[in-house]
């Protein structure tokens, strides 16, 4: 089964060589470098503490090339809150020491040994059980689940105190460990999927060899599954995955049941639940079926990734204006899980870097409907697909195109896709924030492009919005193929606003070379604007005053004078 890709975090150029060596061991791992200190990092960060804490909270394994103390102090405030934690390691800048710090149950020692091997040093393993037995009993490999962690800890300390142990049942990985085995021992490790209370001095380890095929129509699915397992005397910890028919892919009941039981949910071509179970488990030794639920018990752990397919996912994401700090964390997480990324090339590049296993589909800006349909085709195959927009995906961008493609389609596999729209900071809001609060009162957002709507509609809306004294935000203000429209728009606005009305021009906001300019309606000419510019026009109440550091603040007060608009 796949492990999460670690993040390599460095503070200076001195660690870059070691970081690159480690990166080669983990394809897809990105090097996060401190801004202005590291040249050529994959991701640039400004605040070490915030970056490390965010990675930790997102369960990303962390390889920090710095003093162990810095890492400990940084993560200390989070340690008490978190149950399961990702592996966290400190590695000496020069690669001479590898110190596992946190995440014993998340496999930190395995990671430490791999990195140490790659760097030609010994890992500083401090976990007694692991040192003695060469494996962490409390952290079985994928395909096996530990019955009870607290019991397990006591068990390991008994073993460390010199007790010997008897192994019942088949667990190849345990056979390889250097456990002090003795057929007469009174400590027992029992490996099996039967439901039972652990006997005294017994540690239960469950092989995940049970597949549960379900129909979404079963009432109270999680408890119904528990009941069927109980009747068959099978432990719920042994469930490897839930399997349902393709047609039930969009069922919220199935999704919630899988979540509640903490197991993956997979889908296969329709059939009775018993058929599904039998086909998927292949090597099954027994089948129990009961009212829409069937169990297949295999003779060894099942890998859910090899059973049926997952529900495909399509996320339409907004990158924000450009700067990484303005991208919402949910969008970053979505990019990390994507198999396929679709979008206009400039935006796809802005969303990177990507791992070698992620497929990029870059297209021209105009092919939106085709791109939306392509995204559904990929997601319907069970892939995790991301469609990128700049700013917010719902503002003159891909979200509406994706929904239109879905609305037009009668393909049930498209409608079954797990579709989500993740918001971003739109250019008007990013520009407004830099200028102050020009959109602090009622405002109107318009695209001046007449590619998809008649120009007469645009004129009418401009006229009414300007008359209503709304502040105005213009997207797509001008382009080579639409040279005269902005001039005409400004004429219409000028019929309702004085030449002193404040105007903000934001160009490439949040991107390299950004510019922000405050001017007035009287001084604004179309030559000052291009297609990378956001135009904000104030209302009658918008004001401007100087900033101490130079330039001006622009804001529209929250209140409105009592006199009616003329
Ligand atoms: N979905 C995007 C808008 C796409 S329309 C959003 O929510 O921001 C494209 C227009 O947005 C451009 O013509 C320009 O007017 C504006 N725009 C997009 N990014 C910008 C940026 N970084 N700075 C200034 N304007 C930008």
Coordinates of C-alpha atoms and ligand atoms in Angstrom, one line a residue:
X1 CA 0.0 0.0 0.0
X2 CA 1.2 3.5 -0.7
X3 CA 2.8 5.6 2.1
X4 CA 2.3 9.4 2.2
X5 CA 5.2 11.3 0.5
X6 CA 7.4 13.1 3.0
X7 CA 8.2 16.8 3.0
X8 CA 11.9 17.7 3.2
X9 CA 12.3 21.0 5.1
X10 CA 15.5 23.0 5.0
X11 CA 16.7 26.4 6.4
X12 CA 19.7 27.1 4.3
X13 CA 21.8 26.3 1.2
X14 CA 24.1 24.2 3.4
X15 CA 21.5 21.4 3.6
X16 CA 20.6 21.4 -0.1
X17 CA 23.0 18.6 -1.1
X18 CA 21.8 16.2 1.7
X19 CA 18.2 17.2 1.0
X20 CA 18.6 16.2 -2.7
X21 CA 20.1 12.9 -1.8
X22 CA 17.0 12.2 0.4
X23 CA 14.7 13.4 -2.3
X24 CA 16.0 10.8 -4.6
X25 CA 14.9 8.1 -2.2
X26 CA 11.3 9.4 -2.2
X27 CA 10.1 10.2 -5.7
X28 CA 7.7 13.1 -5.4
X29 CA 9.0 14.5 -2.1
X30 CA 9.4 18.2 -2.3
X31 CA 12.1 20.3 -0.7
X32 CA 10.7 23.2 1.2
X33 CA 13.3 26.0 1.5
X34 CA 13.3 29.2 3.6
X35 CA 12.7 32.3 1.4
X36 CA 15.8 34.3 0.6
X37 CA 18.1 31.6 2.2
X38 CA 17.6 28.7 -0.1
X39 CA 18.1 28.8 -3.9
X40 CA 16.3 26.2 -6.0
X41 CA 13.9 24.7 -3.4
X42 CA 10.7 23.2 -4.8
X43 CA 8.5 25.2 -2.4
X44 CA 9.4 28.4 -0.7
X45 CA 8.2 29.2 2.8
X46 CA 8.6 32.3 5.0
X47 CA 7.8 31.0 8.4
X48 CA 9.5 27.8 9.6
X49 CA 7.2 27.3 12.6
X50 CA 3.9 27.8 10.7
X51 CA 5.2 25.6 7.8
X52 CA 6.2 22.7 10.1
X53 CA 3.0 22.8 12.1
X54 CA 0.9 22.8 9.0
X55 CA 2.7 19.8 7.6
X56 CA 2.3 18.0 10.9
X57 CA -1.4 18.8 11.1
X58 CA -1.9 17.5 7.6
X59 CA -0.2 14.2 8.6
X60 CA 2.6 14.8 6.2
X61 CA 5.8 12.9 7.2
X62 CA 8.5 15.6 8.0
X63 CA 12.2 15.3 7.3
X64 CA 13.7 18.5 8.8
X65 CA 17.4 19.1 8.1
X66 CA 18.2 21.1 11.3
X67 CA 18.8 20.6 15.0
X68 CA 16.4 18.2 16.7
X69 CA 15.7 20.9 19.3
X70 CA 14.3 23.3 16.8
X71 CA 11.8 20.7 15.6
X72 CA 10.8 19.7 19.1
X73 CA 10.2 23.3 20.2
X74 CA 8.2 24.1 17.1
X75 CA 5.9 21.1 17.3
X76 CA 5.7 21.0 21.1
X77 CA 2.4 23.0 21.4
X78 CA 0.7 20.4 19.1
X79 CA 1.9 17.2 20.7
X80 CA -0.7 16.8 23.4
X81 CA -3.6 17.4 21.1
X82 CA -2.8 14.8 18.5
X83 CA -3.5 11.1 18.7
X84 CA -2.1 9.5 15.5
X85 CA 0.9 11.5 14.3
X86 CA 3.0 11.5 11.1
X87 CA 6.7 10.4 11.2
X88 CA 9.0 13.4 12.1
X89 CA 12.8 13.1 11.8
X90 CA 15.7 15.5 12.3
X91 CA 18.6 14.9 9.9
X92 CA 22.0 16.7 10.4
X93 CA 22.7 19.2 7.6
X94 CA 25.7 17.2 6.4
X95 CA 23.8 13.9 6.5
X96 CA 25.9 12.5 9.4
X97 CA 23.0 11.8 11.7
X98 CA 19.4 10.6 11.3
X99 CA 17.2 11.0 14.4
X100 CA 13.6 9.8 14.5
X101 CA 11.7 12.1 16.8
X102 CA 7.9 11.4 16.6
X103 CA 5.5 9.0 14.9
X104 CA 6.7 5.6 16.3
X105 CA 3.3 4.2 15.2
X106 CA 3.5 5.9 11.9
X107 CA 6.7 4.1 10.9
X108 CA 9.3 6.8 11.8
X109 CA 11.9 4.1 12.5
X110 CA 11.4 2.5 9.1
X111 CA 11.9 5.9 7.5
X112 CA 14.9 6.6 9.7
X113 CA 16.5 3.3 8.7
X114 CA 15.9 3.9 5.0
X115 CA 17.3 7.4 5.1
X116 CA 20.3 6.4 7.2
X117 CA 21.0 3.5 4.7
X118 CA 20.8 6.0 1.8
X119 CA 23.2 8.4 3.6
X120 CA 25.5 5.6 4.7
X121 CA 25.1 6.2 8.4
X122 CA 23.3 4.4 11.3
X123 CA 19.9 5.6 12.3
X124 CA 19.6 6.8 16.0
X125 CA 16.8 4.3 16.9
X126 CA 15.8 4.6 20.5
X127 CA 12.7 2.4 20.6
X128 CA 13.6 -0.5 22.9
X129 CA 11.2 -3.0 21.5
X130 CA 12.3 -2.3 18.0
X131 CA 16.0 -2.5 18.9
X132 CA 15.5 -5.8 20.6
X133 CA 13.1 -7.5 18.2
X134 CA 13.9 -5.8 15.0
X135 CA 10.3 -4.9 14.4
X136 CA 7.7 -2.7 16.2
X137 CA 5.0 -5.0 17.4
X138 CA 2.8 -2.0 18.0
X139 CA 3.0 -1.0 14.4
X140 CA 2.2 -4.0 12.2
X141 CA 2.7 -3.7 8.4
X142 CA -0.3 -2.8 6.2
X143 CA -2.8 -5.7 6.0
X144 CA -2.7 -6.3 9.8
X145 CA -4.3 -4.4 12.6
X146 CA -3.3 -4.3 16.3
X147 CA -6.2 -5.3 18.7
X148 CA -5.5 -2.9 21.5
X149 CA -2.6 -0.4 21.7
X150 CA -2.5 0.0 25.5
X151 CA -2.5 -3.8 25.9
X152 CA 0.2 -3.9 23.2
X153 CA 2.4 -1.5 25.1
X154 CA 2.2 -3.5 28.3
X155 CA 2.9 -6.6 26.3
X156 CA 6.1 -5.2 24.7
X157 CA 7.4 -4.1 28.1
X158 CA 6.8 -7.6 29.5
X159 CA 8.8 -9.0 26.6
X160 CA 11.5 -6.4 27.2
X161 CA 11.6 -7.5 30.8
X162 CA 12.6 -11.0 29.6
X163 CA 9.4 -12.9 29.0
X164 CA 9.2 -15.2 26.0
X165 CA 6.3 -15.5 23.6
X166 CA 4.3 -18.0 21.6
X167 CA 2.9 -17.1 18.2
X168 CA -0.5 -18.5 17.1
X169 CA -1.7 -18.1 13.5
X170 CA 0.1 -17.0 10.4
X171 CA 2.0 -13.7 10.2
X172 CA 5.0 -13.9 8.0
X173 CA 6.4 -10.6 9.2
X174 CA 6.4 -11.8 12.8
X175 CA 8.2 -14.9 11.8
X176 CA 11.1 -12.8 10.6
X177 CA 11.3 -10.7 13.8
X178 CA 13.8 -11.8 16.4
X179 CA 11.2 -12.5 19.1
X180 CA 12.2 -14.7 22.0
X181 CA 9.9 -17.5 20.9
X182 CA 9.1 -20.5 23.1
X183 CA 6.2 -22.9 22.6
X184 CA 5.7 -23.1 26.4
X185 CA 5.6 -19.3 26.9
X186 CA 2.6 -17.9 28.7
X187 CA 2.6 -14.7 26.6
X188 CA 0.8 -15.3 23.3
X189 CA 0.5 -13.3 20.1
X190 CA -2.6 -14.5 18.4
X191 CA -3.1 -13.7 14.7
X192 CA -6.6 -14.3 13.4
X193 CA -9.8 -12.7 12.2
X194 CA -12.1 -14.4 14.7
X195 CA -14.1 -12.2 17.0
X196 CA -12.9 -13.0 20.6
X197 CA -12.0 -11.4 23.9
X198 CA -8.2 -11.5 24.3
X199 CA -7.2 -14.1 26.9
X200 CA -5.0 -13.1 29.8
X201 CA -1.4 -12.4 28.5
X202 CA -2.6 -12.5 24.9
X203 CA -2.0 -9.8 22.2
X204 CA -4.5 -10.0 19.3
X205 CA -3.4 -9.1 15.8
X206 CA -6.0 -9.1 13.1
X207 CA -5.2 -9.9 9.5
X208 CA -7.4 -7.7 7.3
X209 CA -8.6 -10.5 5.1
X210 CA -12.4 -9.8 5.2
X211 CA -14.3 -8.1 2.4
X212 CA -17.7 -6.8 3.1
X213 CA -20.0 -6.5 0.1
X214 CA -22.9 -4.2 0.8
X215 CA -26.0 -2.8 -0.7
X216 CA -26.8 0.9 0.1
X217 CA -30.4 0.1 0.8
X218 CA -29.7 -1.6 4.1
X219 CA -30.9 0.5 7.0
X220 CA -28.3 1.7 9.6
X221 CA -25.6 0.2 7.5
X222 CA -22.7 0.3 10.0
X223 CA -24.6 -1.5 12.7
X224 CA -26.0 -4.0 10.2
X225 CA -22.5 -4.8 9.1
X226 CA -21.4 -5.2 12.7
X227 CA -24.3 -7.6 13.3
X228 CA -23.5 -9.7 10.3
X229 CA -19.8 -9.8 11.4
X230 CA -20.9 -10.7 14.9
X231 CA -23.1 -13.6 13.7
X232 CA -20.2 -14.9 11.6
X233 CA -17.9 -14.5 14.6
X234 CA -15.6 -12.3 12.7
X235 CA -13.8 -9.3 14.2
X236 CA -14.7 -5.9 12.8
X237 CA -10.9 -5.1 12.9
X238 CA -10.4 -7.7 10.2
X239 CA -12.4 -5.9 7.6
X240 CA -10.1 -4.9 4.7
X241 CA -12.7 -2.9 2.7
X242 CA -16.4 -2.4 1.8
X243 CA -17.4 -3.2 -1.7
X244 CA -20.6 -2.0 -3.4
X245 CA -21.9 -2.0 -6.9
X246 CA -21.0 0.9 -9.3
X247 CA -24.6 2.0 -9.4
X248 CA -24.4 3.0 -5.7
X249 CA -21.3 5.0 -6.0
X250 CA -22.9 8.3 -5.0
X251 CA -24.7 6.9 -2.0
X252 CA -24.1 9.0 1.1
X253 CA -25.0 6.0 3.3
X254 CA -22.2 3.9 1.9
X255 CA -19.7 6.8 2.3
X256 CA -20.7 7.4 5.9
X257 CA -20.6 3.7 6.7
X258 CA -17.0 3.3 5.3
X259 CA -16.0 6.5 7.3
X260 CA -17.5 5.2 10.5
X261 CA -15.9 1.8 10.2
X262 CA -12.6 3.4 9.1
X263 CA -12.2 1.2 6.0
X264 CA -11.8 2.0 2.3
X265 CA -14.9 1.9 0.0
X266 CA -14.5 0.2 -3.4
X267 CA -16.9 -0.4 -6.3
X268 CA -17.3 -3.2 -8.8
X269 CA -19.6 -3.9 -11.7
X270 CA -23.1 -4.7 -10.5
X271 CA -24.0 -8.2 -9.2
X272 CA -25.6 -9.6 -6.1
X273 CA -23.6 -8.8 -3.0
X274 CA -22.6 -12.4 -2.7
X275 CA -21.3 -12.4 -6.3
X276 CA -19.4 -9.2 -5.6
X277 CA -17.8 -10.7 -2.6
X278 CA -16.9 -13.9 -4.3
X279 CA -15.4 -12.3 -7.4
X280 CA -13.4 -9.7 -5.5
X281 CA -11.9 -11.9 -2.9
X282 CA -11.0 -14.5 -5.5
X283 CA -9.1 -16.8 -3.1
X284 CA -11.9 -16.7 -0.6
X285 CA -12.4 -19.6 1.7
X286 CA -15.8 -18.8 3.0
X287 CA -18.8 -16.6 2.2
X288 CA -21.6 -15.5 4.6
X289 CA -24.5 -13.6 3.2
X290 CA -27.4 -11.9 5.0
X291 CA -30.0 -9.3 3.8
X292 CA -27.9 -7.3 1.5
X293 CA -24.6 -7.8 3.2
X294 CA -22.1 -10.6 2.3
X295 CA -18.7 -11.4 3.8
X296 CA -15.9 -13.0 2.0
X297 CA -13.0 -14.3 4.2
X298 CA -9.7 -14.8 2.4
X299 CA -6.8 -16.8 3.7
X300 CA -4.5 -13.9 3.7
X301 CA -4.8 -10.1 4.0
X302 CA -6.5 -8.3 1.1
X303 CA -5.1 -5.2 -0.6
X304 CA -8.1 -2.9 -1.1
X305 CA -6.2 -1.2 -3.9
X306 CA -6.5 -4.4 -6.0
X307 CA -10.3 -4.7 -5.4
X308 CA -12.7 -3.1 -7.8
X309 CA -12.1 0.7 -8.1
X310 CA -12.6 3.7 -5.9
X311 CA -15.2 6.4 -6.5
X312 CA -13.6 9.0 -8.8
X313 CA -13.2 12.5 -7.6
X314 CA -13.3 15.8 -9.4
X315 CA -12.3 19.0 -7.6
X316 CA -12.5 22.4 -9.2
X317 CA -10.0 24.5 -7.3
X318 CA -9.1 28.2 -7.1
X319 CA -5.4 29.0 -6.8
X320 CA -6.0 32.5 -5.5
X321 CA -4.3 35.3 -7.3
X322 CA -0.9 33.6 -7.4
X323 CA 1.1 33.8 -4.1
X324 CA 1.3 30.5 -2.3
X325 CA 0.3 32.1 1.0
X326 CA -3.1 33.1 -0.5
X327 CA -3.9 29.5 -1.5
X328 CA -6.4 27.9 0.9
X329 CA -5.1 24.7 2.7
X330 CA -7.9 22.6 1.3
X331 CA -6.7 23.4 -2.2
X332 CA -3.1 22.5 -1.4
X333 CA -4.3 19.1 0.0
X334 CA -6.4 18.5 -3.1
X335 CA -3.4 19.2 -5.4
X336 CA -1.4 16.7 -3.3
X337 CA -3.9 13.9 -3.8
X338 CA -4.5 14.6 -7.6
X339 CA -3.7 12.0 -10.2
X340 CA -4.6 14.3 -13.0
X341 CA -4.4 18.1 -13.3
X342 CA -6.3 20.0 -16.0
X343 CA -6.2 23.6 -16.9
X344 CA -4.8 26.5 -18.8
X345 CA -1.1 26.0 -19.0
X346 CA -0.2 29.2 -17.1
X347 CA -2.4 28.2 -14.1
X348 CA -1.3 24.5 -14.1
X349 CA 2.3 25.8 -13.9
X350 CA 1.3 28.1 -11.1
X351 CA -0.2 25.2 -9.2
X352 CA 3.0 23.1 -9.3
X353 CA 5.5 21.7 -8.8
X354 CA 4.0 18.2 -9.3
X355 CA 5.3 14.7 -8.7
X356 CA 6.4 12.5 -11.5
X357 CA 3.3 10.3 -11.1
X358 CA 0.8 13.2 -11.6
X359 CA -0.4 13.7 -15.1
X360 CA -0.8 17.2 -16.4
X361 CA -3.3 18.1 -19.2
X362 CA -2.6 21.6 -20.3
X363 CA -5.0 23.2 -22.8
X364 CA -5.7 26.5 -24.3
X365 CA -7.7 29.0 -22.3
X366 CA -10.7 28.8 -24.7
X367 CA -11.3 25.1 -24.6
X368 CA -13.3 25.2 -21.3
X369 CA -16.2 22.9 -22.1
X370 CA -13.9 20.3 -23.7
X371 CA -11.7 20.5 -20.6
X372 CA -14.6 20.0 -18.3
X373 CA -15.8 16.9 -20.2
X374 CA -12.3 15.5 -20.3
X375 CA -12.2 15.9 -16.5
X376 CA -15.3 13.9 -16.0
X377 CA -14.1 11.1 -18.3
X378 CA -10.9 10.8 -16.2
X379 CA -12.8 11.0 -12.9
X380 CA -15.4 8.4 -14.0
X381 CA -12.5 5.9 -14.3
X382 CA -11.9 6.3 -10.5
X383 CA -9.1 8.8 -10.7
X384 CA -8.6 11.9 -8.6
X385 CA -8.9 14.9 -10.9
X386 CA -8.2 18.5 -10.3
X387 CA -9.3 21.4 -12.6
X388 CA -7.5 24.6 -11.9
X389 CA -8.6 28.2 -12.1
X390 CA -6.9 31.3 -11.0
X391 CA -8.6 33.3 -8.2
X392 CA -11.9 31.7 -7.4
X393 CA -13.2 28.9 -9.7
X394 CA -16.7 30.2 -9.5
X395 CA -15.8 33.7 -10.7
X396 CA -15.6 33.8 -14.5
X397 CA -13.8 30.4 -14.4
X398 CA -14.1 26.7 -14.6
X399 CA -16.7 25.8 -11.9
X400 CA -19.6 26.9 -14.0
X401 CA -18.2 25.1 -17.1
X402 CA -17.8 21.9 -15.2
X403 CA -21.4 22.0 -13.8
X404 CA -22.7 22.8 -17.3
X405 CA -20.9 19.8 -18.7
X406 CA -22.5 17.6 -16.0
X407 CA -25.9 19.1 -16.4
X408 CA -25.8 18.4 -20.1
X409 CA -24.7 14.8 -19.6
X410 CA -26.9 11.8 -19.0
X411 CA -23.9 9.5 -18.3
X412 CA -24.5 8.1 -14.9
X413 CA -20.8 7.5 -14.3
X414 CA -20.3 11.2 -14.6
X415 CA -23.0 11.9 -12.1
X416 CA -21.5 9.4 -9.7
X417 CA -18.2 11.3 -9.5
X418 CA -17.4 12.9 -6.1
X419 CA -17.5 16.5 -7.3
X420 CA -16.4 19.4 -5.1
X421 CA -15.7 23.1 -5.8
X422 CA -12.9 24.6 -3.6
X423 CA -12.9 28.4 -3.4
X424 CA -10.0 30.7 -3.8
X425 CA -9.2 34.4 -3.3
X426 CA -10.6 36.2 -6.3
X427 CA -8.6 38.9 -8.1
X428 CA -11.1 41.6 -7.1
X429 CA -10.7 40.7 -3.4
X430 CA -7.0 40.3 -3.5
X431 CA -6.6 43.7 -5.3
X432 CA -9.1 45.4 -2.9
X433 CA -7.2 44.1 0.1
X434 CA -3.9 45.6 -1.1
X435 CA -5.6 49.0 -1.7
X436 CA -7.5 49.0 1.6
X437 CA -11.2 48.4 1.4
X438 CA -12.6 49.9 -1.8
X439 CA -15.3 47.1 -1.9
X440 CA -16.2 47.8 1.8
X441 CA -19.8 48.6 0.9
X442 CA -22.2 47.1 -1.8
X443 CA -20.4 46.4 -5.0
X444 CA -20.9 44.8 -8.4
X445 CA -18.6 42.3 -10.2
X446 CA -18.6 42.3 -14.0
X447 CA -16.7 40.7 -16.8
X448 CA -16.3 43.2 -19.6
X449 CA -15.7 40.3 -22.1
X450 CA -18.4 40.0 -24.7
X451 CA -17.1 36.6 -25.9
X452 CA -20.0 34.8 -24.2
X453 CA -22.6 37.5 -23.8
X454 CA -23.9 40.4 -26.0
X455 CA -22.3 43.7 -25.6
X456 CA -25.7 45.4 -25.2
X457 CA -26.3 43.4 -22.0
X458 CA -22.9 44.6 -20.6
X459 CA -23.8 48.3 -21.4
X460 CA -27.2 47.9 -19.7
X461 CA -25.7 46.4 -16.6
X462 CA -22.9 49.0 -16.4
X463 CA -25.5 51.8 -16.8
X464 CA -27.7 50.4 -14.0
X465 CA -24.9 49.4 -11.6
X466 CA -23.3 52.8 -12.0
X467 CA -26.6 54.5 -11.5
X468 CA -27.2 52.4 -8.3
X469 CA -23.9 53.8 -7.0
X470 CA -22.4 50.4 -6.5
X471 CA -18.6 50.2 -6.4
X472 CA -17.5 48.3 -9.6
X473 CA -15.0 45.5 -10.1
X474 CA -14.1 44.8 -13.8
X475 CA -12.7 41.4 -14.8
X476 CA -11.4 40.8 -18.3
X477 CA -11.3 44.6 -18.9
X478 CA -9.6 44.6 -22.2
X479 CA -7.7 42.4 -24.7
X480 CA -6.2 42.6 -28.1
X481 CA -9.4 41.2 -29.7
X482 CA -11.6 43.6 -27.5
X483 CA -9.8 46.9 -27.8
X484 CA -12.6 49.5 -27.6
X485 CA -15.0 48.0 -25.0
X486 CA -13.2 49.4 -21.9
X487 CA -13.3 53.0 -23.2
X488 CA -17.0 52.7 -23.9
X489 CA -17.6 51.2 -20.4
X490 CA -15.8 54.1 -18.8
X491 CA -18.0 56.6 -20.7
X492 CA -21.1 54.9 -19.4
X493 CA -19.8 55.0 -15.8
X494 CA -18.7 58.7 -16.2
X495 CA -22.4 59.6 -16.8
X496 CA -23.1 58.7 -13.2
X497 CA -19.8 59.4 -11.3
X498 CA -17.6 62.4 -10.9
X499 CA -14.1 62.6 -12.4
X500 CA -12.7 62.5 -8.9
X501 CA -14.1 59.0 -8.2
X502 CA -11.2 56.8 -6.9
X503 CA -10.0 54.0 -9.2
X504 CA -7.7 51.1 -8.2
X505 CA -5.7 49.3 -10.9
X506 CA -4.1 46.0 -9.7
X507 CA -1.9 44.2 -12.2
X508 CA -0.5 40.7 -11.6
X509 CA -1.6 40.9 -7.9
X510 CA 0.1 38.2 -5.8
X511 CA 2.4 37.4 -8.7
X512 CA 6.0 38.5 -9.4
X513 CA 6.2 42.1 -10.6
X514 CA 2.7 43.0 -9.2
X515 CA 1.7 46.7 -9.4
X516 CA -1.0 48.6 -7.6
X517 CA -2.0 52.0 -8.8
X518 CA -4.5 54.5 -7.3
X519 CA -6.0 57.0 -9.8
X520 CA -9.3 58.7 -10.6
X521 CA -12.0 58.1 -13.1
X522 CA -11.1 61.3 -14.8
X523 CA -7.5 60.3 -15.3
X524 CA -8.1 56.6 -16.2
X525 CA -7.5 55.7 -19.8
X526 CA -7.7 52.2 -21.4
X527 CA -4.0 52.3 -22.2
X528 CA -3.3 52.0 -18.5
X529 CA -5.1 48.6 -18.4
X530 CA -4.4 45.2 -19.9
X531 CA -5.9 41.7 -19.6
X532 CA -3.8 41.1 -16.4
X533 CA -5.4 44.1 -14.7
X534 CA -8.2 44.3 -12.2
X535 CA -10.1 47.6 -12.4
X536 CA -11.9 48.7 -9.2
X537 CA -14.1 51.9 -9.5
X538 CA -15.3 53.5 -6.3
X539 CA -18.8 54.7 -5.5
X540 CA -19.8 58.2 -4.6
X541 CA -18.6 57.5 -1.0
X542 CA -15.2 55.9 -1.7
X543 CA -12.4 57.9 -0.1
X544 CA -8.6 58.1 -0.4
X545 CA -6.0 59.3 2.2
X546 CA -2.3 59.1 2.4
X547 CA -0.4 56.1 4.0
X548 CA 2.5 56.8 6.3
X549 CA 4.8 54.6 4.2
X550 CA 3.8 56.3 0.9
X551 CA 0.9 55.8 -1.4
X552 CA -2.7 55.9 -0.4
X553 CA -5.4 53.9 1.4
X554 CA -8.7 53.6 -0.5
X555 CA -11.9 52.6 1.3
X556 CA -15.6 52.7 0.9
X557 CA -17.2 53.2 4.3
X558 CA -19.7 50.7 5.6
X559 CA -22.4 53.4 6.1
X560 CA -24.3 55.3 3.5
X561 CA -25.5 58.9 3.7
X562 CA -29.2 59.2 4.3
X563 CA -30.0 61.2 1.2
X564 CA -31.4 59.1 -1.6
X565 CA -29.4 58.4 -4.8
X566 CA -30.3 61.0 -7.4
Ligands
LIG1 N1 -11.4 33.3 -11.6 C1 -10.5 34.5 -11.6 C2 -10.9 35.5 -12.7 C3 -10.7 35.0 -14.1 S1 -11.1 36.2 -15.3 C4 -10.6 35.1 -10.3 O1 -11.5 34.8 -9.5 O2 -9.7 36.0 -10.0 C5 -9.5 36.8 -15.7 C6 -9.4 38.3 -15.2 O3 -9.2 38.3 -13.8 C7 -8.2 39.0 -15.8 O4 -8.5 39.5 -17.1 C8 -8.0 40.1 -14.8 O5 -8.9 41.1 -14.9 C9 -8.4 39.4 -13.5 N2 -7.2 38.8 -12.8 C10 -6.9 37.5 -12.6 N3 -5.8 37.4 -11.8 C11 -5.4 38.6 -11.6 C12 -4.3 39.1 -10.8 N4 -3.4 38.3 -10.2 N5 -4.1 40.4 -10.7 C13 -5.0 41.3 -11.3 N6 -6.1 40.8 -12.0 C14 -6.2 39.5 -12.1

